[in-house]
Short mmCIF file of C-alpha atoms in Angstrom, two decimals:
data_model
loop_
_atom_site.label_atom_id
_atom_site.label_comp_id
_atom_site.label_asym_id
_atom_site.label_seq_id
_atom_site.Cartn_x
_atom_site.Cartn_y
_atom_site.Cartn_z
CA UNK A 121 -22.05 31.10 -41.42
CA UNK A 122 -22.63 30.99 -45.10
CA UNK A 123 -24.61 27.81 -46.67
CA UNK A 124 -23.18 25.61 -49.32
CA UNK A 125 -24.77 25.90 -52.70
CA UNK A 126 -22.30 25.25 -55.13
CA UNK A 127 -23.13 22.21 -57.43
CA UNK A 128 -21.17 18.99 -56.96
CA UNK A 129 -21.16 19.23 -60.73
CA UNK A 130 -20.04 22.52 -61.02
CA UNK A 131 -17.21 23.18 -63.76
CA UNK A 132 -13.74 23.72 -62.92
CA UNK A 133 -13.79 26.69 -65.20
CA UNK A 134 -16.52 28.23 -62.91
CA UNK A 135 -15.06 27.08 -59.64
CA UNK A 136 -14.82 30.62 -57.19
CA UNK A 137 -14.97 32.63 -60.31
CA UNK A 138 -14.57 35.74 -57.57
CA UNK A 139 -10.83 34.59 -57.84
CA UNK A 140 -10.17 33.69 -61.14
CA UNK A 141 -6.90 35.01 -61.36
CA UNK A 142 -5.36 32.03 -59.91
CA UNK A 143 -7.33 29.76 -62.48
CA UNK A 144 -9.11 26.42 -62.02
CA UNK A 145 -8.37 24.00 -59.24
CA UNK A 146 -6.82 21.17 -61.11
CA UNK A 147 -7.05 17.78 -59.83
CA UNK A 148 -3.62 16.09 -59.07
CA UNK A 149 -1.46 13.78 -60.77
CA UNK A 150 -1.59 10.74 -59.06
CA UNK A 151 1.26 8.02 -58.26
CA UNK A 152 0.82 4.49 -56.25
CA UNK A 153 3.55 3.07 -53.91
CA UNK A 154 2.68 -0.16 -52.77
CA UNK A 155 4.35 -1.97 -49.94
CA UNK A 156 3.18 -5.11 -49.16
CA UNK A 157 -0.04 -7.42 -47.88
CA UNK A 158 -1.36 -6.20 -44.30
CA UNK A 159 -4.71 -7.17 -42.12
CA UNK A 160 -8.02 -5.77 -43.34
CA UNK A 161 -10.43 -7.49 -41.38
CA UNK A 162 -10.46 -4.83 -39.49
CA UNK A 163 -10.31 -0.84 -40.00
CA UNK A 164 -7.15 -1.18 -37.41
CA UNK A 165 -4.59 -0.22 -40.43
CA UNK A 166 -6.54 2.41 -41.49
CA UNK A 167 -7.95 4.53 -39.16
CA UNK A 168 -7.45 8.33 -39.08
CA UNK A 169 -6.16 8.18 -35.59
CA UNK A 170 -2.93 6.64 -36.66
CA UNK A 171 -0.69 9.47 -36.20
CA UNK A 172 1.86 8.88 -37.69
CA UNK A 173 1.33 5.89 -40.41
CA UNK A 174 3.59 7.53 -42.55
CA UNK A 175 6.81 9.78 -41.20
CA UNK A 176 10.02 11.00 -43.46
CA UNK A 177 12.95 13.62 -43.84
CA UNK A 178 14.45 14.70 -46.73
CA UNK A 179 15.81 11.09 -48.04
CA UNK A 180 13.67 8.17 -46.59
CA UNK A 181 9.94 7.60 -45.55
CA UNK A 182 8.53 4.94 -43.46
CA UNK A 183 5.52 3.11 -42.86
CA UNK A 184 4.64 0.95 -40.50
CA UNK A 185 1.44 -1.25 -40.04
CA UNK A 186 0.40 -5.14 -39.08
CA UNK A 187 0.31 -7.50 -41.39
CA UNK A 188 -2.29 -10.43 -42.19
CA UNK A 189 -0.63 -12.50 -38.67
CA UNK A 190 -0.50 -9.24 -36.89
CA UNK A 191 2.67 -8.69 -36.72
CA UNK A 192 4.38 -5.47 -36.84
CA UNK A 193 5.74 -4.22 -39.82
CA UNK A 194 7.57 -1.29 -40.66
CA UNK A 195 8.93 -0.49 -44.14
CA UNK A 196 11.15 1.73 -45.71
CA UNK A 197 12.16 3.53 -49.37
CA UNK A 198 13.93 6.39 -50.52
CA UNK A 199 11.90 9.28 -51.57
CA UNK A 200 13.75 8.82 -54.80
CA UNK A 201 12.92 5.12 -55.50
CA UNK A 202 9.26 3.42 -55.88
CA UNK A 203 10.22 0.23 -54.33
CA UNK A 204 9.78 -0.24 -50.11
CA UNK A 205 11.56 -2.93 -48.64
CA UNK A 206 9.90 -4.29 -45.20
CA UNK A 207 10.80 -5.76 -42.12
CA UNK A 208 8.40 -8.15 -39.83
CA UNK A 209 9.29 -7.18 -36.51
CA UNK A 210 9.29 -9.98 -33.58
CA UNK A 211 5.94 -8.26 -31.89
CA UNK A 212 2.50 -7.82 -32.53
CA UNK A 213 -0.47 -6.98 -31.56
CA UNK A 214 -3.99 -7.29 -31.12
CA UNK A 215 -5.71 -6.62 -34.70
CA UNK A 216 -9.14 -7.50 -33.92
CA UNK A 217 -9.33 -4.18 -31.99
CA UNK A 218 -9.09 -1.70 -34.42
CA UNK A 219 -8.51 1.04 -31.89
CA UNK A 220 -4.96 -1.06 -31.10
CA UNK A 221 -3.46 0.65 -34.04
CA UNK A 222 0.64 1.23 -34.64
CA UNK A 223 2.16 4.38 -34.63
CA UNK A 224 5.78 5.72 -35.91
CA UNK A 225 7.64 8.71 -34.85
CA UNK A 226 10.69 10.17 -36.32
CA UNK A 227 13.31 12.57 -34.66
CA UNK A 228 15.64 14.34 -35.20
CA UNK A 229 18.24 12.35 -33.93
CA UNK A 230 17.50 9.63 -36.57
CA UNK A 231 15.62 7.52 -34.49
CA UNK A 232 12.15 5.96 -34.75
CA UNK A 233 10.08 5.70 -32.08
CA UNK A 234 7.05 3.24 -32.22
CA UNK A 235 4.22 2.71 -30.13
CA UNK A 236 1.53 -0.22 -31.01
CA UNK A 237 -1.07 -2.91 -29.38
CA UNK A 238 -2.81 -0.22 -26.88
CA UNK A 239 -6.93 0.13 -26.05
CA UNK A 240 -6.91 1.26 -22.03
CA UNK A 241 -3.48 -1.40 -21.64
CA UNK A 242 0.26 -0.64 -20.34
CA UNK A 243 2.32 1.71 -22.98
CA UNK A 244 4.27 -0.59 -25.74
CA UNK A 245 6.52 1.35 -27.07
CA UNK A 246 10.43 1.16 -28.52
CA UNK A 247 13.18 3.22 -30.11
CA UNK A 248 15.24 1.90 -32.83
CA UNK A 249 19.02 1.02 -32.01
CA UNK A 250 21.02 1.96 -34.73
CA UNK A 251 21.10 5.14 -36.87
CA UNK A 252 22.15 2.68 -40.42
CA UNK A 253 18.63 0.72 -39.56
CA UNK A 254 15.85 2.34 -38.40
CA UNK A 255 14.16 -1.43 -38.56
CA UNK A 256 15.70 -2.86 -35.58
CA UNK A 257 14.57 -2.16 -32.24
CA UNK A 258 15.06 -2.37 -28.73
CA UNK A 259 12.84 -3.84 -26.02
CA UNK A 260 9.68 -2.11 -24.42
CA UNK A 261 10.51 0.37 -22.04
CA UNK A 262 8.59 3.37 -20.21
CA UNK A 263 8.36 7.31 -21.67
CA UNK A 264 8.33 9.00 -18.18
CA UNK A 265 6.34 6.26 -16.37
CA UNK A 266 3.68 8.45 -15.42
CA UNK A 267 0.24 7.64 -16.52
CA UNK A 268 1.33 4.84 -18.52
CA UNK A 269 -1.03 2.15 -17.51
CA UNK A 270 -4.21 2.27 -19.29
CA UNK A 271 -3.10 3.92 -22.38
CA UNK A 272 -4.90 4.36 -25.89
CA UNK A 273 -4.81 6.28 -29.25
CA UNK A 274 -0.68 6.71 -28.85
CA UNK A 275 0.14 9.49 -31.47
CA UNK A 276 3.67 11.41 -32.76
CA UNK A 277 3.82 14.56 -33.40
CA UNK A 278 6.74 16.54 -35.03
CA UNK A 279 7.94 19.33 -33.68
CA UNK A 280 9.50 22.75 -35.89
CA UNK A 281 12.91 21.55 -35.11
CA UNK A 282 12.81 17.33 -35.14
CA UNK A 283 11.94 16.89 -31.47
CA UNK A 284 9.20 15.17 -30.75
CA UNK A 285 5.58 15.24 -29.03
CA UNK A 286 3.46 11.95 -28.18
CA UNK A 287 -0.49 12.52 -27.31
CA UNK A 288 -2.19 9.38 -25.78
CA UNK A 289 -5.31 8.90 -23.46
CA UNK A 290 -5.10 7.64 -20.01
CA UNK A 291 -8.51 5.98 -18.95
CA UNK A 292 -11.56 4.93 -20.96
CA UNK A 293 -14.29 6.31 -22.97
CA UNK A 294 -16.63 8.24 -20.96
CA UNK A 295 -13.72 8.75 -18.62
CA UNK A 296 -10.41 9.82 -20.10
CA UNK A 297 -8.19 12.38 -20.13
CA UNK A 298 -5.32 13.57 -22.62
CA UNK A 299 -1.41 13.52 -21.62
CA UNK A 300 1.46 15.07 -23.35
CA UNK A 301 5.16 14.07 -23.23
CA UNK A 302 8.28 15.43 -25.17
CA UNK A 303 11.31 14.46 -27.00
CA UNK A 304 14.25 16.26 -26.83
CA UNK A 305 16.89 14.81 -29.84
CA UNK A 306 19.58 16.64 -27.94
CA UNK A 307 19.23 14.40 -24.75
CA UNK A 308 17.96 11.99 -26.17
CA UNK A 309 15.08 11.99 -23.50
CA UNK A 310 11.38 12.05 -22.76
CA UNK A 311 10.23 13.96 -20.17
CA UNK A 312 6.48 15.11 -19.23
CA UNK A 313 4.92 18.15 -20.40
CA UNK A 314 1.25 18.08 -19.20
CA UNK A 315 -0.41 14.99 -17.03
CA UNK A 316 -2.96 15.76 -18.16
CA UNK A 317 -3.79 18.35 -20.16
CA UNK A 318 -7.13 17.61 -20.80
CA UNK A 319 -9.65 16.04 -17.64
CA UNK A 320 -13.11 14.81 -17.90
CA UNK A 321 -12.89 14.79 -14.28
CA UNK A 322 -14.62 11.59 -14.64
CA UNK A 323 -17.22 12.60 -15.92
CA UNK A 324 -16.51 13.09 -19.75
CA UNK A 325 -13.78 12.20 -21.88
CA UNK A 326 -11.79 14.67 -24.19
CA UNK A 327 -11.62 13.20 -27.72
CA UNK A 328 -8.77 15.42 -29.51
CA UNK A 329 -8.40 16.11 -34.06
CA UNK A 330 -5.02 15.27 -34.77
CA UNK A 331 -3.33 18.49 -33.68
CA UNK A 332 -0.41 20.48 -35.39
CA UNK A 333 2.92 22.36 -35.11
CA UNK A 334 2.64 25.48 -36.78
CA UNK A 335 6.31 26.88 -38.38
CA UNK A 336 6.60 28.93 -35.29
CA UNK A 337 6.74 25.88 -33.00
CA UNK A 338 3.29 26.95 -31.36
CA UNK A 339 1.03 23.47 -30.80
CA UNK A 340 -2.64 23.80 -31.62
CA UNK A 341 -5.46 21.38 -30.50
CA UNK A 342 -8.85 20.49 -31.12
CA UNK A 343 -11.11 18.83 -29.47
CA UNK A 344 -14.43 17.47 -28.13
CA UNK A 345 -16.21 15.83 -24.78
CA UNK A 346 -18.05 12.62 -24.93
CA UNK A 347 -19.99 11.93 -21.58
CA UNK A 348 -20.51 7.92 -21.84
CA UNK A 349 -18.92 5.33 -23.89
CA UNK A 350 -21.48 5.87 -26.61
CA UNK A 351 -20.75 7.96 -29.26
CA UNK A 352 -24.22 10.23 -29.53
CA UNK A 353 -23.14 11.46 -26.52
CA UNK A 354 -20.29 13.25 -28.38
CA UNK A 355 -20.66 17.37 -28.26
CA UNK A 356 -18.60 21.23 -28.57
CA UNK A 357 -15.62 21.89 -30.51
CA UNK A 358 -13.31 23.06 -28.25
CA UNK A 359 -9.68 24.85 -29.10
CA UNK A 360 -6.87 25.88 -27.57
CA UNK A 361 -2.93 26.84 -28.56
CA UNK A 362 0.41 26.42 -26.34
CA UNK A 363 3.58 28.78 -27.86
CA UNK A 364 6.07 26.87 -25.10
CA UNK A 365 6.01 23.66 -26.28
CA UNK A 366 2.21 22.49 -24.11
CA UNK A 367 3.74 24.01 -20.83
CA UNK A 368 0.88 27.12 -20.79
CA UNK A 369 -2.18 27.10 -23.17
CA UNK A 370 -4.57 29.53 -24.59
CA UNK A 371 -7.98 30.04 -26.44
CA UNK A 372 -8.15 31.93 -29.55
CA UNK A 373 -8.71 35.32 -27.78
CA UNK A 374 -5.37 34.83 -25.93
CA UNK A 375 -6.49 33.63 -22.36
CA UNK A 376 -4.38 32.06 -20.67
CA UNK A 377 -6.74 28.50 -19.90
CA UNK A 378 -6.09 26.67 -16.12
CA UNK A 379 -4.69 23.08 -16.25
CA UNK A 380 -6.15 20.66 -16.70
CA UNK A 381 -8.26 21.81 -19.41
CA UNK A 382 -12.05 20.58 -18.13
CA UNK A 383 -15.19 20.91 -19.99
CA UNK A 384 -16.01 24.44 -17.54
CA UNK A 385 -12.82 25.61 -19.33
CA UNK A 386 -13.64 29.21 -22.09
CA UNK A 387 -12.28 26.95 -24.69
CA UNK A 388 -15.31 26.03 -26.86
CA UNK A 389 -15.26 27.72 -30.32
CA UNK A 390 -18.23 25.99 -32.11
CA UNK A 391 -20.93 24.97 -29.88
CA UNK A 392 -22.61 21.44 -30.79
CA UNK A 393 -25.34 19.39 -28.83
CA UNK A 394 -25.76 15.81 -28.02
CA UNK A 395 -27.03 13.68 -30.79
CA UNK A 396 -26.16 15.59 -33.38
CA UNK A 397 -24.15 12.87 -35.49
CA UNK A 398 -21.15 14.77 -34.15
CA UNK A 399 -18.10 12.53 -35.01
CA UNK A 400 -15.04 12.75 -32.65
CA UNK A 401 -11.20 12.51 -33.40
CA UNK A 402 -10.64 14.12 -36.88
CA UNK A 403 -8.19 16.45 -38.22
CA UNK A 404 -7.07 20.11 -37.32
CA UNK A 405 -4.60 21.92 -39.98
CA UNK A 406 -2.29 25.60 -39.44
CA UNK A 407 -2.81 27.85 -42.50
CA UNK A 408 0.92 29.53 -43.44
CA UNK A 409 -0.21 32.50 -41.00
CA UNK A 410 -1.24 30.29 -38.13
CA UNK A 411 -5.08 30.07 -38.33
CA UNK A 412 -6.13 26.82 -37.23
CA UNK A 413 -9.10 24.94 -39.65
CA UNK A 414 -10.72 22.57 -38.26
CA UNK A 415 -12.91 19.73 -40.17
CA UNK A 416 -15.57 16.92 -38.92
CA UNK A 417 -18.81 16.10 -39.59
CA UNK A 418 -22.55 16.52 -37.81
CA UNK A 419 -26.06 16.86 -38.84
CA UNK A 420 -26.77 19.53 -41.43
CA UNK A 421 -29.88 21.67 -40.71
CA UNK A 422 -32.11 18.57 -42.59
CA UNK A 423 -31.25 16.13 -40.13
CA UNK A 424 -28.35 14.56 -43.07
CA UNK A 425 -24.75 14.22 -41.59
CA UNK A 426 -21.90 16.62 -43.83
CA UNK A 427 -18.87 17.41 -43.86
CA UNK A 428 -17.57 21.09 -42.04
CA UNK A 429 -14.76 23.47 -42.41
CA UNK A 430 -14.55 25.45 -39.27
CA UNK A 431 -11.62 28.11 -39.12
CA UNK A 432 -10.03 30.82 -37.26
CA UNK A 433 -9.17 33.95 -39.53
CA UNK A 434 -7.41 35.66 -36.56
CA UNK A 435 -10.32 37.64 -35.24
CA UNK A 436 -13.42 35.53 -35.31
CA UNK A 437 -14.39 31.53 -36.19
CA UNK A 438 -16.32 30.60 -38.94
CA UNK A 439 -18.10 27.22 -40.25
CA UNK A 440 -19.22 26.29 -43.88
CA UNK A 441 -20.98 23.09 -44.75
CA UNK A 442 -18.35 21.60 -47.59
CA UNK A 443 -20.35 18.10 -48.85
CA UNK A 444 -23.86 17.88 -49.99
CA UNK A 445 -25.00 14.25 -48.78
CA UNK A 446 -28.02 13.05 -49.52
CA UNK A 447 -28.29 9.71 -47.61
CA UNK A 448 -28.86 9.58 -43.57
CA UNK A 449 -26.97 7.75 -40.84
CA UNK A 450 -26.57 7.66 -37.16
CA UNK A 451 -23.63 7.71 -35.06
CA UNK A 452 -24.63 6.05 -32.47
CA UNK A 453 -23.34 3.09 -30.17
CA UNK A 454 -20.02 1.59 -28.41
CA UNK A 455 -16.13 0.65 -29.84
CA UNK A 456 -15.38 1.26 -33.66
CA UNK A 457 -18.66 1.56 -35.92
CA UNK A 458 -19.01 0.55 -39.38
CA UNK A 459 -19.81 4.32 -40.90
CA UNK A 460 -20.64 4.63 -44.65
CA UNK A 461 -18.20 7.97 -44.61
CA UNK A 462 -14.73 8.46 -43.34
CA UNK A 463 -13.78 11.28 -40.90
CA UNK A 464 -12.44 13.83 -42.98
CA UNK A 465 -8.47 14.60 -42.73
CA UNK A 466 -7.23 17.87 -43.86
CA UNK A 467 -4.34 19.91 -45.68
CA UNK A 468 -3.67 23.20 -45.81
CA UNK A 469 -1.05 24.75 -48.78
CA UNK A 470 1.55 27.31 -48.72
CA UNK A 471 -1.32 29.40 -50.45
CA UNK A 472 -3.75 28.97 -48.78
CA UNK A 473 -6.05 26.46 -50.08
CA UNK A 474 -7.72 23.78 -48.32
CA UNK A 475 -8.14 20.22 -48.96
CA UNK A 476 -10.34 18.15 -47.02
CA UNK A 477 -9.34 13.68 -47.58
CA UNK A 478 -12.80 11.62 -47.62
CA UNK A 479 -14.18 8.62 -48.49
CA UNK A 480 -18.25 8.02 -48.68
CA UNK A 481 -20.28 5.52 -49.79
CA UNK A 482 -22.54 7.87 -51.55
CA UNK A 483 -20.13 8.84 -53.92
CA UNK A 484 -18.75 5.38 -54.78
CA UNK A 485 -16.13 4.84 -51.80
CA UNK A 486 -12.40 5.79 -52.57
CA UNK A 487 -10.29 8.42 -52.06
CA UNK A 488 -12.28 11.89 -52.80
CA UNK A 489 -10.79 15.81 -51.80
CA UNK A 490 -12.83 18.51 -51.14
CA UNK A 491 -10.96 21.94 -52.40
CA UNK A 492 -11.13 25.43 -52.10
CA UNK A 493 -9.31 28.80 -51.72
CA UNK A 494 -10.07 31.57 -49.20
CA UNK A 495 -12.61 32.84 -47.85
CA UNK A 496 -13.55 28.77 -48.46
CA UNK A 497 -17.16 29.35 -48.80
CA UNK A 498 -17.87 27.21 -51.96
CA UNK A 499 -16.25 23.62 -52.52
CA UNK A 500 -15.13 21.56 -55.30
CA UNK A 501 -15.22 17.69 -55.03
CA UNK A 502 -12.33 15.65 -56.48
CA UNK A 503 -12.51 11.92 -56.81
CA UNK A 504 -8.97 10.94 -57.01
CA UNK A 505 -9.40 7.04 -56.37
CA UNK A 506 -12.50 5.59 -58.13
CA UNK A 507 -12.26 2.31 -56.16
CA UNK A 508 -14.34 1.15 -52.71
CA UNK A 509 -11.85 1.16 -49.90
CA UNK A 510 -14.49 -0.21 -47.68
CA UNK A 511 -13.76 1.50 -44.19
CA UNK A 512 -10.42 2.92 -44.99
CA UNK A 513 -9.92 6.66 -43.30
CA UNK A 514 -6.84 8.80 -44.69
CA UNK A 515 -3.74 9.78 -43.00
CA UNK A 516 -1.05 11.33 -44.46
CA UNK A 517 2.90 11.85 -44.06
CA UNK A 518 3.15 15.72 -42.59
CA UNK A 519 6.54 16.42 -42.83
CA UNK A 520 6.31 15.71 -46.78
CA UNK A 521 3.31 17.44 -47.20
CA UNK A 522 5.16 20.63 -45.52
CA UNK A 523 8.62 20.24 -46.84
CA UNK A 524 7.46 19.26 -50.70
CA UNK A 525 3.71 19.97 -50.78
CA UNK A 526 3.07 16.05 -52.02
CA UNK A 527 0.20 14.27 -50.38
CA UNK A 528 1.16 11.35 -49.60
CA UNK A 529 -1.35 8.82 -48.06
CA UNK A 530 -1.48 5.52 -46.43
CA UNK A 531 -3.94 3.80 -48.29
CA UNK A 532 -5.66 0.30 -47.54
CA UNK A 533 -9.03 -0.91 -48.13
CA UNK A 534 -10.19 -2.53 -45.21
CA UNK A 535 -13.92 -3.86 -43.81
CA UNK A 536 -15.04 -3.25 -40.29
CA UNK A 537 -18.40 -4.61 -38.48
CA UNK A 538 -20.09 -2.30 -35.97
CA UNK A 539 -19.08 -2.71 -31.99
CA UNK A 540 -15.48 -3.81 -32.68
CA UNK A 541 -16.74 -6.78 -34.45
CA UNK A 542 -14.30 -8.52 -37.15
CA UNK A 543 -15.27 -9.06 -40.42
CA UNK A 544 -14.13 -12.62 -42.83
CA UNK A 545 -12.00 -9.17 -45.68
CA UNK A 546 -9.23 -10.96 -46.73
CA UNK A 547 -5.72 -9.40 -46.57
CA UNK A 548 -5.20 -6.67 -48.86
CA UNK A 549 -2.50 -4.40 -50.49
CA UNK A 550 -1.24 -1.17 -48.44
CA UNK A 551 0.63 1.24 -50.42
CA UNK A 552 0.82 4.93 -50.49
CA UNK A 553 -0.85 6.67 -53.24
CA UNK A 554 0.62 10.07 -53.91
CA UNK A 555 -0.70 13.49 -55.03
CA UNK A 556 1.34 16.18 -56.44
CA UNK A 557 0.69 19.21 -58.83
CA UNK A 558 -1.27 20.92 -55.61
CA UNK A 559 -2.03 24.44 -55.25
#
């Protein structure tokens, strides 16, 4: 492991002069969508779990999220046009829990799928009924039916060729485990791939980054365990890869891992304690030759909480420190905290170079990127937003960042109080604030 030691300040001109044929990093050129007013009173609309807040093919992107009654809304442009029209859907949900997010998945079949109002309750979740709309939906119905009764953190997750994969918890904190279902756009039809995948056995529960599809269809995960509801308890980063769709799975050295996946499973690739400020559900990218990079943060060696870059160059795993944070706090306690730094999202381009999506207090509280090129052992800060988004965490729409390498974030500033407690934020404006001209 190498330590961070670059300057914060450091000059573009001298940023990882060891490569300075490919020039500075430049910052990006920045454009803002917005869509409409949506509930901030909580960090429900914005939190980094909401996979996906923003899907799209080659034409059209959508976005869905609740607005200031908690409704439902989703929204739609072209790709070619600035302006979104929206549609309040007859549902809503419960938007003083932030963890009861909405979610949006698109197939290949041109349908949406969306899945909303869930912390340990019965899977809500509906398909769209006609190809000409994709704002018009049908009534609840069931996946698979299996394991569909206590059901949180509902996520889509493209596929290489449109199908479809949706993540979700079954249980509670301290006591969970992961399931995985599939979408074929052929049939038309869910069907279950692994229930579970991952067990705490009740003993733990697995808190997962938001996994990827790599171009050659293979599905790789991240995770942690956290042994109680509270989230000191958090500890390991654990890995693991499936190359037939989630039906076997391996660690990075190729073996072939028992299901379930429990926490006696070889799949930990970067040991980390108890109590170490150890933040679960963040982001896991696939580099354009399949290395996974992982980001999150825990205590540096002073005690201070940073940001980390852990990757897997295809024979070993390496972490480097990517912030420099000065100021201290602890993660520590039950349901959504009020944290003075965002879990980190990340992107990885066609050549290589990694961008890590924050937002910190310290550094004035909008929308900042942390950059750099292989071997990623120094960092450059961006800030990209100088505004306070409050609690806001970034997602972003994958397909577009794969198809057209453009960034393109759901971005709301929102206010959350610690232990799931509302706050009096007024409604605010979501849009999606877009950054192109990336390496």
């Amino acid at each position: 492991m190498r330590v961070f030691a670059a300057s914060l300040g450091l000059a573009l001109a001298l940023f990882l002069s060891g490569c300075a044929s490919w020039g500075p990093i430049q910052p990006p050129t920045v454009k803002n969508y917005p869509i409409g007013d949506a509930y901030a009173s909580t960090e429900i609309n914005a939190t980094i779990f909401r996979l996906e807040a923003l899907s799209s093919d080659q034409q059209n992107q959508y976005a869905t999220f609740y607005n200031p009654a908690g409704q439902v809304v989703v929204a739609h442009r072209l790709l070619s046009d600035s302006q979104w029209t929206s549609t309040i859907e007859p549902f809503s949900g419960n938007v003083r829990d932030a963890h009861n997010d909405v979610v949006l998945g698109l197939s290949a079949d041109h349908v949406l799928h969306l899945a909303y109002d869930h912390h340990n309750q019965p899977l809500h979740y509906r398909q769209s009924v006609d190809p000409s709309d994709l704002t018009q939906f049908g009534p609840t119905q069931q996946l698979t039916g299996l394991l569909e009764t206590r059901v949180t953190y509902p996520s889509f997750l493209s596929g290489a060729t449109g199908d479809l994969y949706f993540f979700y918890r079954d249980g509670k904190s301290g006591n969970g485990r992961l399931c995985l279902d599939y979408y074929n756009p052929l049939t038309h039809a869910w069907s279950t791939v692994q229930a579970p995948l991952l067990e705490g056995e009740g003993q733990s529960s697995p808190y997962w980054w938001r996994p990827e599809v790599g171009t050659d269809g293979a599905i790789h995960l991240a995770w942690c365990w956290r042994d109680t509801p509270d989230a000191s308890t958090n500890h390991d980063i654990c890995y693991a890869v499936s190359r037939d769709g989630g039906h076997t799975w391996s660690n990075s050295a190729g073996k072939v891992l028992t299901l379930p996946i429990t926490r006696f499973a070889d799949a930990t690739v970067f040991p980390i304690a108890k109590g170490q400020n150890l933040i679960n559900s963040c982001a896991l990218a696939v580099d354009a030759h399949g290395h996974p990079h992982i980001v999150y943060y825990a205590n540096g060696p002073d005690g201070v909480p940073q940001y980390f870059h852990l990757w897997f160059d295809g024979k070993q795993w390496s972490a480097q420190p990517v912030s420099q944070r000065k100021q201290t706090f602890s993660l520590a306690g039950q349901g959504t905290l009020k944290i003075p730094v965002s879990r980190p999202e990340i992107a990885v381009s066609r050549r290589g170079v990694a961008y890590l999506i924050t937002r910190d207090e310290e550094f004035g509280g909008g929308l900042r990127l942390y950059a750099s090129r292989p071997p990623y052992q120094q960092w450059l800060a961006l800030d990209v937003l100088n505004e306070p988004l409050g609690e806001w965490e970034p997602s972003y729409d994958l397909a577009r960042w794969r198809r057209d390498g453009v960034l393109s974030l759901f971005v709301l500033p929102v206010h959350q109080g610690n232990n799931e407690k509302t706050t009096d934020f007024p409604p605010q404006l979501a849009r999606v604030v877009e950054l192109s001209g990336l390496e």
